Structures are given as C-alpha cells and as structure tokens.
mmCIF file of C-alpha atoms in Angstrom:
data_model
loop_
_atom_site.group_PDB
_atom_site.id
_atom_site.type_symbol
_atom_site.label_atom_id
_atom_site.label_comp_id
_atom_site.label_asym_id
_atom_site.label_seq_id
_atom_site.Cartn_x
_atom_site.Cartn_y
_atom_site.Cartn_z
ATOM 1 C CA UNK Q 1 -24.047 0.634 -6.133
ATOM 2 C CA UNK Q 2 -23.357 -3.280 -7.068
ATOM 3 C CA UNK Q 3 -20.090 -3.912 -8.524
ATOM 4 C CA UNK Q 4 -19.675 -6.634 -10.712
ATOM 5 C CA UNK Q 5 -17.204 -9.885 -9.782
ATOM 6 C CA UNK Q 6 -14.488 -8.561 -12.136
ATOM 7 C CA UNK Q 7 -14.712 -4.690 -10.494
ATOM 8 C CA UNK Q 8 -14.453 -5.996 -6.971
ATOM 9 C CA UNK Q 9 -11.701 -8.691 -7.736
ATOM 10 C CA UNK Q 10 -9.765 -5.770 -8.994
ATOM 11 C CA UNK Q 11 -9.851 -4.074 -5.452
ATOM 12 C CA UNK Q 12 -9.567 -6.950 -3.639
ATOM 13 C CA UNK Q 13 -5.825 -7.401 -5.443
ATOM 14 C CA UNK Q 14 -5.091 -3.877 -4.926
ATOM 15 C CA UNK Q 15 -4.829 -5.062 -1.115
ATOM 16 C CA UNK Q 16 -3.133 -7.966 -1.573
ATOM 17 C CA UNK Q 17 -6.334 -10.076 -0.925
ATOM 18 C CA UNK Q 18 -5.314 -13.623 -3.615
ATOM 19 C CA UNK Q 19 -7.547 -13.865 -6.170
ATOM 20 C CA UNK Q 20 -7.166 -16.527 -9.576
ATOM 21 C CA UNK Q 21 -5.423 -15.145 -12.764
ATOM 22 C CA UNK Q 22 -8.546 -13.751 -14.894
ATOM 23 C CA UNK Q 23 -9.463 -12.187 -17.754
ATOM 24 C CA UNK Q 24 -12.556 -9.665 -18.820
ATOM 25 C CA UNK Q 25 -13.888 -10.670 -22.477
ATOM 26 C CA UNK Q 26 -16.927 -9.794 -24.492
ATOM 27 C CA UNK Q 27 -16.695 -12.289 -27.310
ATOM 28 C CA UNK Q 28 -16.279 -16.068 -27.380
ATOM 29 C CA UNK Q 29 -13.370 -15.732 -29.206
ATOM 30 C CA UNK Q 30 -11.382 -13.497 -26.667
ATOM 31 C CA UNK Q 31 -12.640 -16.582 -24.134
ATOM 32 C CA UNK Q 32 -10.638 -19.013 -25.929
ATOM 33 C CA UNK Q 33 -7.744 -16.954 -26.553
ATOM 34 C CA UNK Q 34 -7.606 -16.619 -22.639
ATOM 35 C CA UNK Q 35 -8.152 -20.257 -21.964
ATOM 36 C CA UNK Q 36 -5.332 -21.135 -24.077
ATOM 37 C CA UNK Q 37 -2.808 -19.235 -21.825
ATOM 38 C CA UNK Q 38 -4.494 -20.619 -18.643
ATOM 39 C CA UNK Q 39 -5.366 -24.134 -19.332
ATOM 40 C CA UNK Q 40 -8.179 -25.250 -17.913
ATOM 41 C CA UNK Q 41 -10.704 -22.262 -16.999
ATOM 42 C CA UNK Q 42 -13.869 -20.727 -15.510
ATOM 43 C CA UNK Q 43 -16.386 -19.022 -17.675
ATOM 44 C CA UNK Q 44 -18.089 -16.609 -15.106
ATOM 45 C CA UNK Q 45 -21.182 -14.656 -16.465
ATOM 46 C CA UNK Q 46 -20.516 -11.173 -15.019
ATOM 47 C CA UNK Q 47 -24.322 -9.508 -14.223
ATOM 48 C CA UNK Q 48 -25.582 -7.804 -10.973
ATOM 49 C CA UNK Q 49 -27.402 -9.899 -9.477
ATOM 50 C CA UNK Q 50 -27.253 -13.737 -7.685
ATOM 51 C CA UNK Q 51 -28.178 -16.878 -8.832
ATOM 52 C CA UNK Q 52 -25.371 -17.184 -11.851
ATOM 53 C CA UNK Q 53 -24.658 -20.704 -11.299
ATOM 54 C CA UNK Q 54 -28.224 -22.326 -10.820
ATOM 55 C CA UNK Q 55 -28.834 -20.518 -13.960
ATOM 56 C CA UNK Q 56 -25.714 -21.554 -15.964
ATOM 57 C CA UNK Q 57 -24.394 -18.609 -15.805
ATOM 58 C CA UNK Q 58 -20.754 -20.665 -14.498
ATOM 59 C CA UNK Q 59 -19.034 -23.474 -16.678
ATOM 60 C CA UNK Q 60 -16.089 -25.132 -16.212
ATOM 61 C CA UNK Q 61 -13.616 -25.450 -19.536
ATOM 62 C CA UNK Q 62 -10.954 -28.076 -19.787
ATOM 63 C CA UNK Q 63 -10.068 -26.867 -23.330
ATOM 64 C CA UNK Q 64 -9.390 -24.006 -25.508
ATOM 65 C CA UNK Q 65 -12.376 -24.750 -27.274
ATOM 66 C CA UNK Q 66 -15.133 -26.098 -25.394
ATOM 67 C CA UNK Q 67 -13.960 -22.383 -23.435
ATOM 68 C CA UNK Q 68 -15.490 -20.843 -26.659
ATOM 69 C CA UNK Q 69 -18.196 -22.584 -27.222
ATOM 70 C CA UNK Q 70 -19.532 -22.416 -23.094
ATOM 71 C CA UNK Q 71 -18.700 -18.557 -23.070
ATOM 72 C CA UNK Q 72 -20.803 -17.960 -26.738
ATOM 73 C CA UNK Q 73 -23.610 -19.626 -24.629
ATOM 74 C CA UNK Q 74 -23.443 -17.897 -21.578
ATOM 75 C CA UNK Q 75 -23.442 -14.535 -23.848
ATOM 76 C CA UNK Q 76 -26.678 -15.385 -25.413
ATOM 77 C CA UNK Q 77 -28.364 -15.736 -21.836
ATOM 78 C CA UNK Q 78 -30.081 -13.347 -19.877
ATOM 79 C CA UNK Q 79 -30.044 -13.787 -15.978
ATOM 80 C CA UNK Q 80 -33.252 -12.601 -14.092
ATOM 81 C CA UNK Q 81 -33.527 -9.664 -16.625
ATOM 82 C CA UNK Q 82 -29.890 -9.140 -17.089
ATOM 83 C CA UNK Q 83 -28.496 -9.454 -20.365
ATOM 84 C CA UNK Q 84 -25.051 -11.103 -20.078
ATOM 85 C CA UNK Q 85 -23.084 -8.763 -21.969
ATOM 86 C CA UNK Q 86 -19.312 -9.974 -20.458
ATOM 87 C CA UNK Q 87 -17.608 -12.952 -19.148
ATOM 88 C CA UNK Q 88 -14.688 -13.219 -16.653
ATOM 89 C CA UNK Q 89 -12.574 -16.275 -17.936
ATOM 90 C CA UNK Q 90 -10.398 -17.473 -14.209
ATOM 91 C CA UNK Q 91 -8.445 -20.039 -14.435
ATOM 92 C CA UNK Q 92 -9.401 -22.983 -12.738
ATOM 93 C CA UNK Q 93 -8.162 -23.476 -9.121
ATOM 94 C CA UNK Q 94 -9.802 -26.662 -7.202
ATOM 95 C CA UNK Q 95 -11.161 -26.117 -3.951
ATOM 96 C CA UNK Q 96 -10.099 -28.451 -1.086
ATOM 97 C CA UNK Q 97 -12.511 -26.844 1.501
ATOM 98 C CA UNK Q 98 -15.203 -23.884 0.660
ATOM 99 C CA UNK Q 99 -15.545 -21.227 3.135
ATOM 100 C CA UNK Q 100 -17.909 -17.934 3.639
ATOM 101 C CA UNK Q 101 -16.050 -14.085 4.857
ATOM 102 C CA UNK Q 102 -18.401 -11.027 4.454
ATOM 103 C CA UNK Q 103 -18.772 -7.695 6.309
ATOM 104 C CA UNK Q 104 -21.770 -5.721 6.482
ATOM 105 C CA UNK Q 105 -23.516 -2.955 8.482
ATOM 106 C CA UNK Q 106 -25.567 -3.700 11.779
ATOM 107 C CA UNK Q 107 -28.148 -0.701 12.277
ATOM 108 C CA UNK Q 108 -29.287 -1.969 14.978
ATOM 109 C CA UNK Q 109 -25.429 -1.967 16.873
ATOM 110 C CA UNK Q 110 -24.569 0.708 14.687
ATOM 111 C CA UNK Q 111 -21.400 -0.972 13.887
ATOM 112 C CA UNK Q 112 -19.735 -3.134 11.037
ATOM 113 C CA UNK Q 113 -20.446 -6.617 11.487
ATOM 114 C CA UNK Q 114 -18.317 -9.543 10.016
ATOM 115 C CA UNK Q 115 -19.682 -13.003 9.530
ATOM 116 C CA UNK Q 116 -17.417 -15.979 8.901
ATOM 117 C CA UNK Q 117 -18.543 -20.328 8.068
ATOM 118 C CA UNK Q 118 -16.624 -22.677 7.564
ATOM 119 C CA UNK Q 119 -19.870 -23.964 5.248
ATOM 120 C CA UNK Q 120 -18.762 -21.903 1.803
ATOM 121 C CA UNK Q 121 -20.485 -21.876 -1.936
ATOM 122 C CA UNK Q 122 -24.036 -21.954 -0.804
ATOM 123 C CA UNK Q 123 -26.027 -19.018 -0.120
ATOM 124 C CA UNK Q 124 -25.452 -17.584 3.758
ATOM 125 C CA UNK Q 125 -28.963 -17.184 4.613
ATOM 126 C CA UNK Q 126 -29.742 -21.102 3.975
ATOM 127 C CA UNK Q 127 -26.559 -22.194 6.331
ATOM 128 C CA UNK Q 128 -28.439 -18.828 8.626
ATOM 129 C CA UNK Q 129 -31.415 -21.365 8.174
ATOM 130 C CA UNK Q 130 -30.327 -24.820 8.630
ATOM 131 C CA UNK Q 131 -26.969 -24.935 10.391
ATOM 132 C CA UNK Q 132 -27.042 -21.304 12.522
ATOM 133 C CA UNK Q 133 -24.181 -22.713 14.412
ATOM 134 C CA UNK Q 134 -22.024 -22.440 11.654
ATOM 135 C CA UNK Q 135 -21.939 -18.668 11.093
ATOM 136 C CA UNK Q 136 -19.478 -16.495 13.709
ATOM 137 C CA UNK Q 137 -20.474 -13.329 14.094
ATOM 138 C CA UNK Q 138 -18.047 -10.400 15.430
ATOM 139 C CA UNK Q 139 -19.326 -6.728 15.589
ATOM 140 C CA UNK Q 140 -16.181 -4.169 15.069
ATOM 141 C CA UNK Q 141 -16.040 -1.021 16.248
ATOM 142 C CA UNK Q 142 -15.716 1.737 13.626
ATOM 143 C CA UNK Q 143 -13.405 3.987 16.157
ATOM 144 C CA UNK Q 144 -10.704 1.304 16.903
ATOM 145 C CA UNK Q 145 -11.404 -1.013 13.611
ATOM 146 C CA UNK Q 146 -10.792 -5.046 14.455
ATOM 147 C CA UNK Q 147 -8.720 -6.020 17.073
ATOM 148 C CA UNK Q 148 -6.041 -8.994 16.609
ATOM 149 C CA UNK Q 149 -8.067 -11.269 18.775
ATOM 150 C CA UNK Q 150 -10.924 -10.599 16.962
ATOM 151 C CA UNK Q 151 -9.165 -11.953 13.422
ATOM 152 C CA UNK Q 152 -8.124 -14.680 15.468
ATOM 153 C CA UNK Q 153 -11.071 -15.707 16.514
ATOM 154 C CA UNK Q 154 -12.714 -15.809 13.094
ATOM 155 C CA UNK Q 155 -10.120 -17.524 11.679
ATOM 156 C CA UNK Q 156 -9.929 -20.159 14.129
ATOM 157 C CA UNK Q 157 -13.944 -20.751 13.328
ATOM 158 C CA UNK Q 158 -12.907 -21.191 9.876
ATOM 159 C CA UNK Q 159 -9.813 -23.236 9.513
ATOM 160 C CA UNK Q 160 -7.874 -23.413 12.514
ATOM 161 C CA UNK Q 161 -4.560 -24.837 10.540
ATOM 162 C CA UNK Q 162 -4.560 -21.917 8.179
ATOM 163 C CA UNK Q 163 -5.739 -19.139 10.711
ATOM 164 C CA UNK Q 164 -2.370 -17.166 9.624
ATOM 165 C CA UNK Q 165 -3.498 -16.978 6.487
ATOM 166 C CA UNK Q 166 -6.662 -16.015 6.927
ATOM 167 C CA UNK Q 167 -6.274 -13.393 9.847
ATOM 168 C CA UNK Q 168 -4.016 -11.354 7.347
ATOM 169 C CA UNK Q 169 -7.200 -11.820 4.557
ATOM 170 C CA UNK Q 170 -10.063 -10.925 7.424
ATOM 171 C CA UNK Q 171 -7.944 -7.722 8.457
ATOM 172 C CA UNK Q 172 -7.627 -6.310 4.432
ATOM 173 C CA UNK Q 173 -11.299 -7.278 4.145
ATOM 174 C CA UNK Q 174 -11.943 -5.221 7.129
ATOM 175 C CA UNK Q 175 -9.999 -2.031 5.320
ATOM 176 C CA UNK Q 176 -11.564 -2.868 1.805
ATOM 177 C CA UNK Q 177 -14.889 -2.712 3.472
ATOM 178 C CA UNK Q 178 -13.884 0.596 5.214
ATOM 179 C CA UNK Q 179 -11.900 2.261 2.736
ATOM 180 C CA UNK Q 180 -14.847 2.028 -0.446
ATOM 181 C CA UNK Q 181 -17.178 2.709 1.864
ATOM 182 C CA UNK Q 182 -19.073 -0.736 1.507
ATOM 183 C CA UNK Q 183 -22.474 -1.649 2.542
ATOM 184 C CA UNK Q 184 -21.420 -5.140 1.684
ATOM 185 C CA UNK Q 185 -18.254 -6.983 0.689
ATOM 186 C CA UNK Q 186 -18.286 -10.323 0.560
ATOM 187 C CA UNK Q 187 -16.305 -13.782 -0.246
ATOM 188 C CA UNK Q 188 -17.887 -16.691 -1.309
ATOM 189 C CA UNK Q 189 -16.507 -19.034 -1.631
ATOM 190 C CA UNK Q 190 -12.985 -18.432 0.204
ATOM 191 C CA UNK Q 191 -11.162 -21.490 -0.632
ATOM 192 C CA UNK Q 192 -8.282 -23.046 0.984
ATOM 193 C CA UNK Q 193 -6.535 -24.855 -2.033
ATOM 194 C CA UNK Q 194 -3.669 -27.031 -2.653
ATOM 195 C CA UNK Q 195 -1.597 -23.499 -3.140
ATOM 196 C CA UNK Q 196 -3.118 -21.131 -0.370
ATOM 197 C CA UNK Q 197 -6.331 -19.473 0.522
ATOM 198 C CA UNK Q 198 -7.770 -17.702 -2.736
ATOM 199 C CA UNK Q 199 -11.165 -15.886 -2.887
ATOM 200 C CA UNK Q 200 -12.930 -17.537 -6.051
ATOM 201 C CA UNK Q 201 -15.516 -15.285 -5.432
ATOM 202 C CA UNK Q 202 -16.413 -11.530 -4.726
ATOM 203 C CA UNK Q 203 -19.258 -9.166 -3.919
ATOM 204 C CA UNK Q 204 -19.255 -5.298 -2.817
ATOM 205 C CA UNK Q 205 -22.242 -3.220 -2.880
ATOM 206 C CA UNK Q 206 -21.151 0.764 -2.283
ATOM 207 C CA UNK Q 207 -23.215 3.303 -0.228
ATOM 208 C CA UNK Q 208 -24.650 5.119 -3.163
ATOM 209 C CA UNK Q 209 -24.515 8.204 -0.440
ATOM 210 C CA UNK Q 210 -20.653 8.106 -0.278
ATOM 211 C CA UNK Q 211 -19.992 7.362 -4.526
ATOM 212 C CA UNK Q 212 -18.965 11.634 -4.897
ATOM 213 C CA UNK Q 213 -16.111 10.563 -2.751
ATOM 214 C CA UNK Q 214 -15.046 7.267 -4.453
ATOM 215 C CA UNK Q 215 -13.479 6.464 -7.964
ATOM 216 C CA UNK Q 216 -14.964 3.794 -9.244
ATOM 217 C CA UNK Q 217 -14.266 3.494 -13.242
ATOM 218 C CA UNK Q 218 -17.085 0.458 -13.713
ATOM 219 C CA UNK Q 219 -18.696 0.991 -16.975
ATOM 220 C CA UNK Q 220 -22.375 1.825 -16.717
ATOM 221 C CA UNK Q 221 -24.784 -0.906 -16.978
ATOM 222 C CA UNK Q 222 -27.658 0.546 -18.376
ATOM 223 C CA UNK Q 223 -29.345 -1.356 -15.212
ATOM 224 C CA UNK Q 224 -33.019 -0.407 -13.791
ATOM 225 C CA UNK Q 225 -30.768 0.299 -10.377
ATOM 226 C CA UNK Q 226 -28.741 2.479 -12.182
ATOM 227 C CA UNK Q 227 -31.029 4.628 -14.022
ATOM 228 C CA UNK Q 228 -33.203 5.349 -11.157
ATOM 229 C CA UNK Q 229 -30.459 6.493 -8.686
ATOM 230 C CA UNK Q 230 -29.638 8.777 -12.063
ATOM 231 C CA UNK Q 231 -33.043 10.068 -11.490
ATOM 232 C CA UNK Q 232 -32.941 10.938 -7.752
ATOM 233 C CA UNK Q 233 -34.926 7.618 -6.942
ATOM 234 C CA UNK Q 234 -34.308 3.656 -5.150
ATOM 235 C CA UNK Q 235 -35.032 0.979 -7.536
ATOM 236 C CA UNK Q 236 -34.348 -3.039 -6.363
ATOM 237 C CA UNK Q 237 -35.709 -5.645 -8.185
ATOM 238 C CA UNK Q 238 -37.286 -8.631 -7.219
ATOM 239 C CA UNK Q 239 -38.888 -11.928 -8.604
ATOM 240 C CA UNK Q 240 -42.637 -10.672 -8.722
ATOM 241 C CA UNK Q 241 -45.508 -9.574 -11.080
ATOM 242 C CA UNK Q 242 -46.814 -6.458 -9.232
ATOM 243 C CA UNK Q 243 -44.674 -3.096 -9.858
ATOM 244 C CA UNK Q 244 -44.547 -0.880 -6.792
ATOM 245 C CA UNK Q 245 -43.931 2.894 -6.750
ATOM 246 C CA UNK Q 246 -43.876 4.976 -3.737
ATOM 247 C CA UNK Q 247 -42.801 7.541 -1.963
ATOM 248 C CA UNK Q 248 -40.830 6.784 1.221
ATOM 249 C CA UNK Q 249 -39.146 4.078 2.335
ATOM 250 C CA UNK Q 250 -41.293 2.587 5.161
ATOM 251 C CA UNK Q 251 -44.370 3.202 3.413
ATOM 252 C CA UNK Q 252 -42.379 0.964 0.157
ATOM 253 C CA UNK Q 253 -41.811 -1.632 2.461
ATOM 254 C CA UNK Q 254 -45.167 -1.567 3.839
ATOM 255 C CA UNK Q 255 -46.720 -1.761 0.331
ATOM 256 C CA UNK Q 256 -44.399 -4.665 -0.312
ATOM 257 C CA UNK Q 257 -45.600 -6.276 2.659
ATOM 258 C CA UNK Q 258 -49.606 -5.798 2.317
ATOM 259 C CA UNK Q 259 -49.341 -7.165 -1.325
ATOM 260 C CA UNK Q 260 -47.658 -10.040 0.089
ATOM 261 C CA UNK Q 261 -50.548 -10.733 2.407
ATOM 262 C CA UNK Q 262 -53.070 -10.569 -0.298
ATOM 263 C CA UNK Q 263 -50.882 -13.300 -2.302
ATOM 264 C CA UNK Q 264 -49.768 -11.211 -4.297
ATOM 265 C CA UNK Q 265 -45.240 -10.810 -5.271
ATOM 266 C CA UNK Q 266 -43.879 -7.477 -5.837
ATOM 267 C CA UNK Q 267 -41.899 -7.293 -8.750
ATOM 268 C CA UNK Q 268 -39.561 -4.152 -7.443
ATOM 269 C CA UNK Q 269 -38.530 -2.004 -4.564
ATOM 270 C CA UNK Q 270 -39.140 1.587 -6.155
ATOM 271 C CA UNK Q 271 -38.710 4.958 -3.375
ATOM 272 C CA UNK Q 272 -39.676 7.742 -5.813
ATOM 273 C CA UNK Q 273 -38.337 9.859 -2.528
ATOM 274 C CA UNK Q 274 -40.094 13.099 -0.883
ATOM 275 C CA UNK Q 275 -40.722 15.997 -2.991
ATOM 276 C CA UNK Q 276 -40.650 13.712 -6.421
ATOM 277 C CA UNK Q 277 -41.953 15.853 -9.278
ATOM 278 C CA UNK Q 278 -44.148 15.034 -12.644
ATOM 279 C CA UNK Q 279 -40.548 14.149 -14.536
ATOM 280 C CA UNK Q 280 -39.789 11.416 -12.021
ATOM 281 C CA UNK Q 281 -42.890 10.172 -11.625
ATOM 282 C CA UNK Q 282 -43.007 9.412 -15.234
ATOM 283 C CA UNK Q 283 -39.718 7.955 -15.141
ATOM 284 C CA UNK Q 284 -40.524 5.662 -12.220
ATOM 285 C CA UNK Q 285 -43.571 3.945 -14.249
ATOM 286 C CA UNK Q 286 -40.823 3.541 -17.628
ATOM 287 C CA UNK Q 287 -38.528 1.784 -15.133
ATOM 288 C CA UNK Q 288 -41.329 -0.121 -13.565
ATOM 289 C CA UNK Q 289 -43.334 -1.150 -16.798
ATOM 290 C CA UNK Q 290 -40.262 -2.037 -18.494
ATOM 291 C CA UNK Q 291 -39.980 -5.351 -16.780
ATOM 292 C CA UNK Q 292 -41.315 -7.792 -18.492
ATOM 293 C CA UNK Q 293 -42.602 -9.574 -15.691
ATOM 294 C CA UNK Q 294 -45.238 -6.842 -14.629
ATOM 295 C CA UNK Q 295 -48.727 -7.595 -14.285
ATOM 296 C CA UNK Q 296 -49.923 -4.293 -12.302
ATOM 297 C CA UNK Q 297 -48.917 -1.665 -10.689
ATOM 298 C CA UNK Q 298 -49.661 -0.514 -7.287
ATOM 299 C CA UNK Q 299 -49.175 3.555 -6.759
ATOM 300 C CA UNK Q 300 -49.107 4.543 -3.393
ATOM 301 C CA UNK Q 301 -48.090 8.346 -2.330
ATOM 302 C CA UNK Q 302 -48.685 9.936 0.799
ATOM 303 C CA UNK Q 303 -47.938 13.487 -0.377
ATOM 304 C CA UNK Q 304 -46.072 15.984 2.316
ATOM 305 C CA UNK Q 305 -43.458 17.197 0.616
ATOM 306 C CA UNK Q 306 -44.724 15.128 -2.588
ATOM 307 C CA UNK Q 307 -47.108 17.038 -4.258
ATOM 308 C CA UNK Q 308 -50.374 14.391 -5.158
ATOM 309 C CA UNK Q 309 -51.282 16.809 -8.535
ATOM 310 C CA UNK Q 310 -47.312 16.550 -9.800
ATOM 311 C CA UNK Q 311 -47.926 13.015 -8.746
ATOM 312 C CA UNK Q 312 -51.270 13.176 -11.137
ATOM 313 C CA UNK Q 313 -49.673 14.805 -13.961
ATOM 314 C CA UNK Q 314 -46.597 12.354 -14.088
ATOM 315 C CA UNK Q 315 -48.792 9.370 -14.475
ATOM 316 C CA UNK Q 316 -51.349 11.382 -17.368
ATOM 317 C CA UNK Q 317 -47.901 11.860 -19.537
ATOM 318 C CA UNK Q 318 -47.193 8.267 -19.569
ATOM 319 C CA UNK Q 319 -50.230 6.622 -18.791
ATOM 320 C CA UNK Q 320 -51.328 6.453 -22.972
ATOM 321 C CA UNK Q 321 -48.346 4.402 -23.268
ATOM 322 C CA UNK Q 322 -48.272 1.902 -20.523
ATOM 323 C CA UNK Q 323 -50.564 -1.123 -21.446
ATOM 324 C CA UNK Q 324 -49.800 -2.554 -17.745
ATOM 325 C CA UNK Q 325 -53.457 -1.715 -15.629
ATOM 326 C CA UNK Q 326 -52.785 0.543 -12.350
ATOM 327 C CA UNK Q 327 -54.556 0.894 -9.557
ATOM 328 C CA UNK Q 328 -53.297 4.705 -7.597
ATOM 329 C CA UNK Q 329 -53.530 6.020 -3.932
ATOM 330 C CA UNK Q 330 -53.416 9.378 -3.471
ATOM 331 C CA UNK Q 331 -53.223 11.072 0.094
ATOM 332 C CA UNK Q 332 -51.877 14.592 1.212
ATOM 333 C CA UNK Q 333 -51.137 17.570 -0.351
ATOM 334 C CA UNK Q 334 -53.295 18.644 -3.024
ATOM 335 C CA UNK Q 335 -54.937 14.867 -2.688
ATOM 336 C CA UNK Q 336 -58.560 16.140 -4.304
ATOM 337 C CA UNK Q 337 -56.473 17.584 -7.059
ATOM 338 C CA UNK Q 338 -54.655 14.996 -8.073
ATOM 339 C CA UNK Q 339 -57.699 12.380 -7.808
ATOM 340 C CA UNK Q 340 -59.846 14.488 -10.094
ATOM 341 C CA UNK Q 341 -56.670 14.737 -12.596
ATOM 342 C CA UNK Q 342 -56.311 10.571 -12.709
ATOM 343 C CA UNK Q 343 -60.142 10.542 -12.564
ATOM 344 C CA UNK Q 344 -60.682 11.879 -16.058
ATOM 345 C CA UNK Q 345 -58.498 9.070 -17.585
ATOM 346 C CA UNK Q 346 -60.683 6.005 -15.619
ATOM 347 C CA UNK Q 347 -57.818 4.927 -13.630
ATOM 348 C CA UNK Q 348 -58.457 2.881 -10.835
ATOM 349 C CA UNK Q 349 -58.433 5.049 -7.586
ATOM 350 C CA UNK Q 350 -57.660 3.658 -4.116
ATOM 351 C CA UNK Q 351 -58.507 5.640 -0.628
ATOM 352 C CA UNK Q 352 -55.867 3.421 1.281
ATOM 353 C CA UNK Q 353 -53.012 1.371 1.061
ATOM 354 C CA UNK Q 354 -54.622 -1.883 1.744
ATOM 355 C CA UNK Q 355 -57.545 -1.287 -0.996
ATOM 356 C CA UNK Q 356 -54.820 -0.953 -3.001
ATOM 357 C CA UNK Q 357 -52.532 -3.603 -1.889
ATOM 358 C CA UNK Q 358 -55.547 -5.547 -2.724
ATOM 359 C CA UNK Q 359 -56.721 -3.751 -6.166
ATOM 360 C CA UNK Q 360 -53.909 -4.577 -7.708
ATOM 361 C CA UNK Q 361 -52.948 -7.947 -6.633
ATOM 362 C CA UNK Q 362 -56.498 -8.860 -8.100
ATOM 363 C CA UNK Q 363 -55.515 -6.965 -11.454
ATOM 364 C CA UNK Q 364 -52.514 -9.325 -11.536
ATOM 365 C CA UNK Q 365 -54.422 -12.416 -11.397
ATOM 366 C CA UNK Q 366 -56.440 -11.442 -13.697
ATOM 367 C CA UNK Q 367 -54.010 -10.753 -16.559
#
C-alpha cells in the first residue's frame, strides 16, 4: 500500500525525522488561508504516483494569493489517471544542497538495503544510470538492525560536515522502515538548509501482507491499486495501451515482457492470483477497461488451481459491456470448457502466450 506525501510525513515526525510546517487542504481557499500563516509556500499535489513536478503538480507561492490561485489549478489536474483531489501547502524552505536516503528490500540478500547520494531531487534510477558512483549502498541485517559504523559511513558519502545530523536521521529511517513494515521508504530530496537537514520529501510503500497488523488511518483513494487488493487481486499501473490480466505472478511478468517484444506497452500489472473465481474475473476486466488508455486486452490463465470455465464465465458477464477488443488464452483445468464458453461470443482465442502477446498488440494498433 502507497501512502501519500502528507501520510508518510506524519510518521516520519512521529520519530523525530524534521520535516517543513504543512498543511492538508482540499479547496483553494483553505491554500491561501495556510499560506498566509507561513509566508511563502509549496503547493504539493498529493496523488500516488511519481512524476508530480514534471507535470505541475508542484508550485512555488510567494503570496497569499497567487497560493490560491496555483492550488485551484493543481485541483483541476489529473496526474497519470489520478485525480488531484488534495494539496499539501509546506512552507517554503530553500535547499542549499539536495540529497537522496531510501531503504528497501534486497531478495536476492534477503536483507534491507539502504541507498544514500549526495545527487538529490532527480529520480534514483537516472543518477543509477549516469553517475553509479554516486549511490552508497549498505545491506543491514534484520537480526542486529544497522550498526553505528554503518550510519557513519552513509553519512560521510552524503555530507561529511553534517554526518551528525544525518547518522541520527539514517538510524530513525532505519526503525520507520522496520517498524511499518515498509517495502519502501524513501527521502527525496533530503536537504541540508540554512537551518538543518529537513526531508522536503517522502515516500513509503507498506507490505500489503503485513497491513492487519498496522494502523494506518489514510483515507481510501478509490485507486485501481486499492480496489483490486479489496478484491483478493495485484493491480500496478503503467504508461501503456494493452491491459493485462493473469493469473500468477511470473506468468504477469512474462506477458508484460512478450508484449514488449512485439512493440507493444502494457498498460497494467494485474495478478488475478490462483484459484480466482467468475466474480473476480469480472472485476479484473472493470479495473482494467476502466483506464482510459486501453486499447486491448491480453487474457492469459494457466488454470491449476484457477478454474479456465470460472475464468470463461467471468469474462461472458462483462464482456456485453466492455467495448475494448480481447484476445484470451486459456490452458489447464477445464481448458476445452472454458474455450467453447468464450467461443460462442466470437472472442478471439489464443493457444499460447506468445500468439497472444502478439494478438493483441496487433488489436492495439489497430484501434
């Protein structure tokens, strides 16, 4: 589960992490009744996903009133899909030097991972990209947690003349990450300013398979994300045309992956998980289809536990409804079943995942 700026700002100051003097407002008018008790501002649109400031989702506000009239615009926008439906008004607090602090989750060491640059505001995978020597890397070790020299270390690779300051921030990272049960929490940037170190930034994504033991009072967001984990199912979006549903997460990724190589861009991440009845099914192509960006959809179920005639049925309830053309692979249990179902309605049948990778890509082009 994302949490939005505001939500993880909040737990951040619960550990004493600094963070700017903000305030949560729905209405252009609340905006400029904050700016004028903070002076000169930040008008943050608060959606879950990236990209705010490249598009204009951020503005700066040196007045009262120019706060009102940036936040009404930024409340009319939508942001890759997202309605902006809230703004976080900060004040203003001038960065002498932008850094980047973020822990994650190494599968592959099996450990919690913390990456620190000195290089700050821009995305981490570009500085990943063009400056890879910027980026310290320290894997932690979930039975003793992070060692002093290990906080010293980063610090040092981010400003050495602050590295007090920013040892005590890496170490309450380290326990927000731990505590919440993160998958991701992030600062960026972390800014060394004329008063301190101050995260003008924040990210934290939650293991949706911890959430019965966390509190977390965010409102709901009505999000794609949201209402398929609602519905027993993974949703992620992305920036394609083609809508993907299928069961598993390997065979997702390599249905993602095959549409990519016949030029194709999926427009999702969508795990309808093992065992996924007619209910979900249907619910997976609403949540698919409702992007606006869909051009086809690509089916693909190997059915085990997944049962290809609930599969069948699922898609026959909905399928009147949906003007988006799919293209379906069926394979497993109760495969002939299912196929002679979808048959009846003329939708286009695939026998593997590549015909379909490749039906459907075609589809797209084509509307």
């Amino acid at each position: 589960m994302k949490l939005y700026e505001y939500a993880a700002k909040e737990i951040f100051s619960k550990y004493d992490i600094p963070i700017p003097a903000s305030t949560l407002v729905s209405d252009a008018d609340g905006a400029e009744e904050a700016a004028r008790k903070m002076g000169e501002v930040v008008i943050k649109a608060q959606v879950l996903t990236g990209g705010r400031g490249k598009a204009g989702g951020i503005a700066r506000a040196s007045s009262p009133e120019e706060a009102n009239i940036q936040a009404k615009r930024i409340l009319g926008m939508s942001i890759k899909g997202f309605p902006v439906k809230k703004v976080l008004i900060e004040e203003y607090r001038e960065p002498i030097k932008e850094m980047y602090l973020g822990i994650t989750i190494d599968r592959t060491k099996k450990s919690p991972v913390i990456m620190a640059s000195p290089q700050g505001g821009i995305d981490i995978e570009e500085t990943a990209k063009n400056s890879p020597e910027q980026i310290t890397m320290m894997h932690i070790n979930p039975l003793t947690g992070i060692h002093e020299y290990q906080a010293r270390m980063l610090a040092n690779s981010l400003d050495r003349n602050k590295s007090p300051e920013l040892i005590n921030i890496i170490k309450k990272l380290y326990c927000v990450f731990i505590d919440n049960d993160c998958q991701l929490v992030e600062i960026n940037p972390l800014a060394r300013t004329k008063d301190g170190i101050i995260a003008l930034d924040g990210k934290m994504v939650i293991d949706d398979n911890a959430l019965f033991r966390q509190d977390f009072s965010q409102e709901e967001t009505g999000s794609l994300e949201e209402l398929a984990r609602k519905n027993g199912m993974s949703y992620v979006g992305l920036d394609g045309e083609i809508g993907c549903i299928v069961n598993g997460a390997g065979l997702a990724m390599a249905t993602l992956d095959m549409i990519k190589h016949y030029g194709g861009t999926p427009a999702n991440f969508m795990d309808v998980r093992a065992g996924a009845n007619a209910q979900q099914v249907k619910t997976a192509l609403e949540i698919v289809s409702s992007n606006k960006n869909v051009k086809s959809i690509i089916i693909n179920i190997f059915g085990g536990l997944t049962k290809c005639d609930e599969v069948a049925k699922g898609i026959i309830e909905i399928f009147p409804e949906i003007k988006i053309p799919l293209v379906v692979r069926l394979s497993g249990t109760n495969e002939l079943e299912g196929r002679a179902m979808l048959g009846k309605y003329g939708i286009q049948m695939a026998s593997s995942t590549e015909e379909a990778a490749k039906g459907v890509v075609g589809l797209g082009h084509s509307n």
